[in-house]
Amino acid sequence: MSPAAAPHCAASPRCPVRILPALGLLFLLLGLCQSVENRCSSSGATTCGKCLALGPECGWCTQEDFMVDSTENERCDTAPNLKSKGCRQDSIEYPTAHAQPLSSRDINSQVTPAEVSVHIRPGATVNFLLKVHHLEKYPLDIYYLVDISASMHKSIARLNSVGFDLSQKMANFSDDIKYGFGSFVDKPVSPYISIHPQKIKNQCSVVDQVCMPPHGYINVLPLTYNTTKFKNIVGKQRIAGNIDTPEGAFDAMLQAAVCNTDIGWRKEARHLLILMTDQTSHLALDSKLAGIVTPNDGGCHLKDNVYIRSSAMEHPSLGLLGEKLTENHISGVFAVQGPQFNWYKDLLPLLPGTAARQLDPFASNMKDLVFDAYQMLLSEVKIEVDNPIKGIHVHVTAICPDGTRRSGKEGCQNVKTNEKVFFNVTLTMDTCDLGNGRDYIVLRPLGFNETAIIKVHRDCTCQCNSVSQAKGKCVTDDSTDCQTIPCKEEICSSAELDYASESCRASPSQSVCTGQGVCLCGKCFCQKTKLGAIYGKYCEMDNFSCPYHHGKLCSGNGDCEDGKCRCFKGWESDRCHCASSLRKHCMNSKGLVCSGRGVCQCGKCQCTDAKSFGPLCQYCMDNWNCEHFRGSINVSESEGNLYKTACDMLVYYIDQTPECFSDPRILTIFFIISIVTFLLGILTVLLTRHIILNHHKARDRSASSYRTPTHKKDKSVLHNVYTRTVTYTREKPDDINIDISKMEAPETFKCNF
């Protein structure tokens, strides 16, 4: 628009139309600003805890006479507003979020500060800086974990010459180096090894070699300064064998990482674990092929430097292995021969603080490989957040020496020894519904043997809640919030205050609401849990603490009331798993349940009298030894069989008496009668035998009087022919005439008696 046209425009009625959009935008912004409400004062919070949970800008006035004439609840507001309304500064509950270093390490520390105390409240943000840098000439522990299967024999032979050469090359990083050596093959069970009798002791019998027995892991040489000993130990190492392609590398690697005392890892040194292999490794769940289903517990299980649970636990998962490597400040290097190198390289993102390098067929590049891998690991500075807390969010940003910013997990690359890396750590908190108390978070720089501990204090309660520090009102007089239930899910809000708590205790020695709820206005509000309902005046009862049977509460045949099963009709027992119809199997012929000496459980009698036994408790045992045997739990199987046999002979049936009794005279009489009966039986047998023998002798004498006389000549002939004499007895014996002349000389005559 020209200057000449300006007066004309000013006089024109169309000019105001052009400025209307600008005016409208101005009024809109003013309206939005006016519409923004103060969430502290507009919330209607009636307790100090609820007020603080609204946001970091909210405060609560505990002054008793604050705005006594006001009809509105105005104790919750921003701190400046409360002060302007007349609330004294010392009566304003307004915790501020802040971080404070608690301790710092000396000048030789690589991570500072070592410990930080953080006070935080809902919606607040806390920041602090963590400094990490490498120190020169830091102590170093190098542990070789070697696959000694037959295909690795050339690499093993090369390894024994590496120790001295490597120590010379690593002098740029450290002049304090220890070396160690361990071996592994695989789990010594089928199908990983051959269990043929000829191969149990020697898996290499087919190729006419003597192999070591296959093993999960052996700590052959703990960390030592003696490179000569290292060389000799490696030189004496024999190969072993197995039959499947993957090896137990990760199983052995975890043991080498967690067995600090056995390996000799030093707290003041960096830890470098070098895994040498030419095959892939078994992973978690592979062990099920051998029937091994117990998950790996991540613990150390070495005995005399041998992994003793190799055949009992599964291979570790990658997550568990990575966690243990980080937790024990171990940098891992995979030195791999052949095409399997790419398999390990792909796993590096899942195993923080590890590197992969390829070995040549004769492992001639071993010392260069270790040097390069260690140099690369030193040039990377990353941080892992350990022990996270639910509801607390931790964000870490790395500020690299070149000025770039990356996430803490990504970290900085190509960091030199004298350069420092700063990490900006930010903590935020959502709500106060997740509990109180001091918690801690661990920041672990990968490959370093130092950590930073963050102690977290959740400022979710007010000082006026504490009986010892009560300093005013934490709740308004017209609070209607007493009728609301402050529990969500499994935890009650810690922002709620426990006032009038004495009426919420079953007894002075009991905790408020039995520790399962909060006390508001003298009434218990019980927790809510996914397991079931907690109820009662003092939250002392629930409907989920009853016995389970086959995974069902009260077997699904009853209701749980105050920890006891109330069975439905037709079911009984403490867990309602027995049908009432089975009770008939416990009745004796007189209609007594278990003969009046026991209780019926699922159709079987459980005798309550210690001396009663039998299917219906119908038998009674009357001997101390038998009673002692029945009550003893330290009797061997052979002794138990002897006692049982003896006790079975000492039982008697007492169907006429309702109670078992014990009288030692009965046993005495029983033994006397048994002994007398036995002696009388023997006497009767002896007398009978004597009578029978006398009878036979009398018959023999009477028969001899009827024999026919024989001439002397005949008697001599008979004596020469017969070896024994046979007597035939008859009522009237006939004459016996034997013609000796008719018998031939060679003929023999035998008499059968």
CSV table of N, CA and C in Angstrom, one decimal, residues 186-195 203 242-246 282 286-292:
chain,number,residue,atom,x,y,z
A,186,ASP,N,31.3,-80.5,26.2
A,186,ASP,CA,29.8,-80.5,26.2
A,186,ASP,C,29.3,-81.3,27.4
A,187,LYS,N,28.0,-81.3,27.6
A,187,LYS,CA,27.4,-82.1,28.7
A,187,LYS,C,27.7,-83.6,28.5
A,188,PRO,N,28.3,-84.2,29.5
A,188,PRO,CA,28.7,-85.6,29.3
A,188,PRO,C,27.5,-86.6,29.4
A,189,VAL,N,26.5,-86.4,28.6
A,189,VAL,CA,25.3,-87.3,28.5
A,189,VAL,C,24.9,-87.5,27.1
A,190,SER,N,24.2,-88.5,26.8
A,190,SER,CA,23.6,-88.7,25.5
A,190,SER,C,22.5,-87.7,25.3
A,191,PRO,N,22.3,-87.2,24.1
A,191,PRO,CA,23.0,-87.5,22.8
A,191,PRO,C,24.2,-86.7,22.5
A,192,TYR,N,24.8,-86.0,23.4
A,192,TYR,CA,25.9,-85.1,23.1
A,192,TYR,C,27.2,-86.0,23.0
A,193,ILE,N,27.3,-87.1,23.8
A,193,ILE,CA,28.4,-87.9,23.7
A,193,ILE,C,27.9,-89.4,23.4
A,194,SER,N,28.8,-90.2,23.0
A,194,SER,CA,28.5,-91.6,22.7
A,194,SER,C,28.6,-92.3,24.1
A,195,ILE,N,27.5,-93.1,24.4
A,195,ILE,CA,27.5,-93.8,25.7
A,195,ILE,C,27.7,-95.3,25.4
A,203,GLN,N,36.4,-91.3,24.0
A,203,GLN,CA,35.5,-91.0,22.8
A,203,GLN,C,36.3,-91.1,21.5
A,242,ASN,N,33.2,-85.5,21.4
A,242,ASN,CA,31.8,-85.7,21.5
A,242,ASN,C,31.2,-86.0,20.1
A,243,ILE,N,29.9,-86.1,20.0
A,243,ILE,CA,29.4,-86.6,18.7
A,243,ILE,C,28.5,-85.6,18.1
A,244,ASP,N,28.0,-84.5,18.8
A,244,ASP,CA,27.2,-83.5,18.1
A,244,ASP,C,28.0,-82.3,17.8
A,245,THR,N,27.5,-81.5,16.8
A,245,THR,CA,28.3,-80.3,16.4
A,245,THR,C,28.3,-79.2,17.4
A,246,PRO,N,27.2,-78.6,17.9
A,246,PRO,CA,27.3,-77.5,18.9
A,246,PRO,C,28.0,-78.0,20.1
A,282,HIS,N,25.4,-74.7,22.2
A,282,HIS,CA,24.1,-75.0,22.6
A,282,HIS,C,23.4,-73.8,23.3
A,286,ASP,N,18.0,-76.6,24.6
A,286,ASP,CA,18.6,-77.7,23.9
A,286,ASP,C,18.8,-78.9,24.8
A,287,SER,N,18.9,-78.6,26.1
A,287,SER,CA,19.2,-79.7,27.1
A,287,SER,C,18.0,-80.7,27.2
A,288,LYS,N,16.9,-80.3,26.7
A,288,LYS,CA,15.7,-81.2,26.8
A,288,LYS,C,15.9,-82.4,26.0
A,289,LEU,N,16.8,-82.3,25.0
A,289,LEU,CA,17.1,-83.5,24.2
A,289,LEU,C,17.7,-84.6,25.1
A,290,ALA,N,18.4,-84.2,26.1
A,290,ALA,CA,19.0,-85.2,27.1
A,290,ALA,C,18.1,-85.4,28.3
A,291,GLY,N,16.9,-84.9,28.3
A,291,GLY,CA,16.0,-85.1,29.4
A,291,GLY,C,16.3,-84.1,30.6
A,292,ILE,N,17.1,-83.1,30.3
A,292,ILE,CA,17.5,-82.1,31.4
A,292,ILE,C,16.5,-80.9,31.3
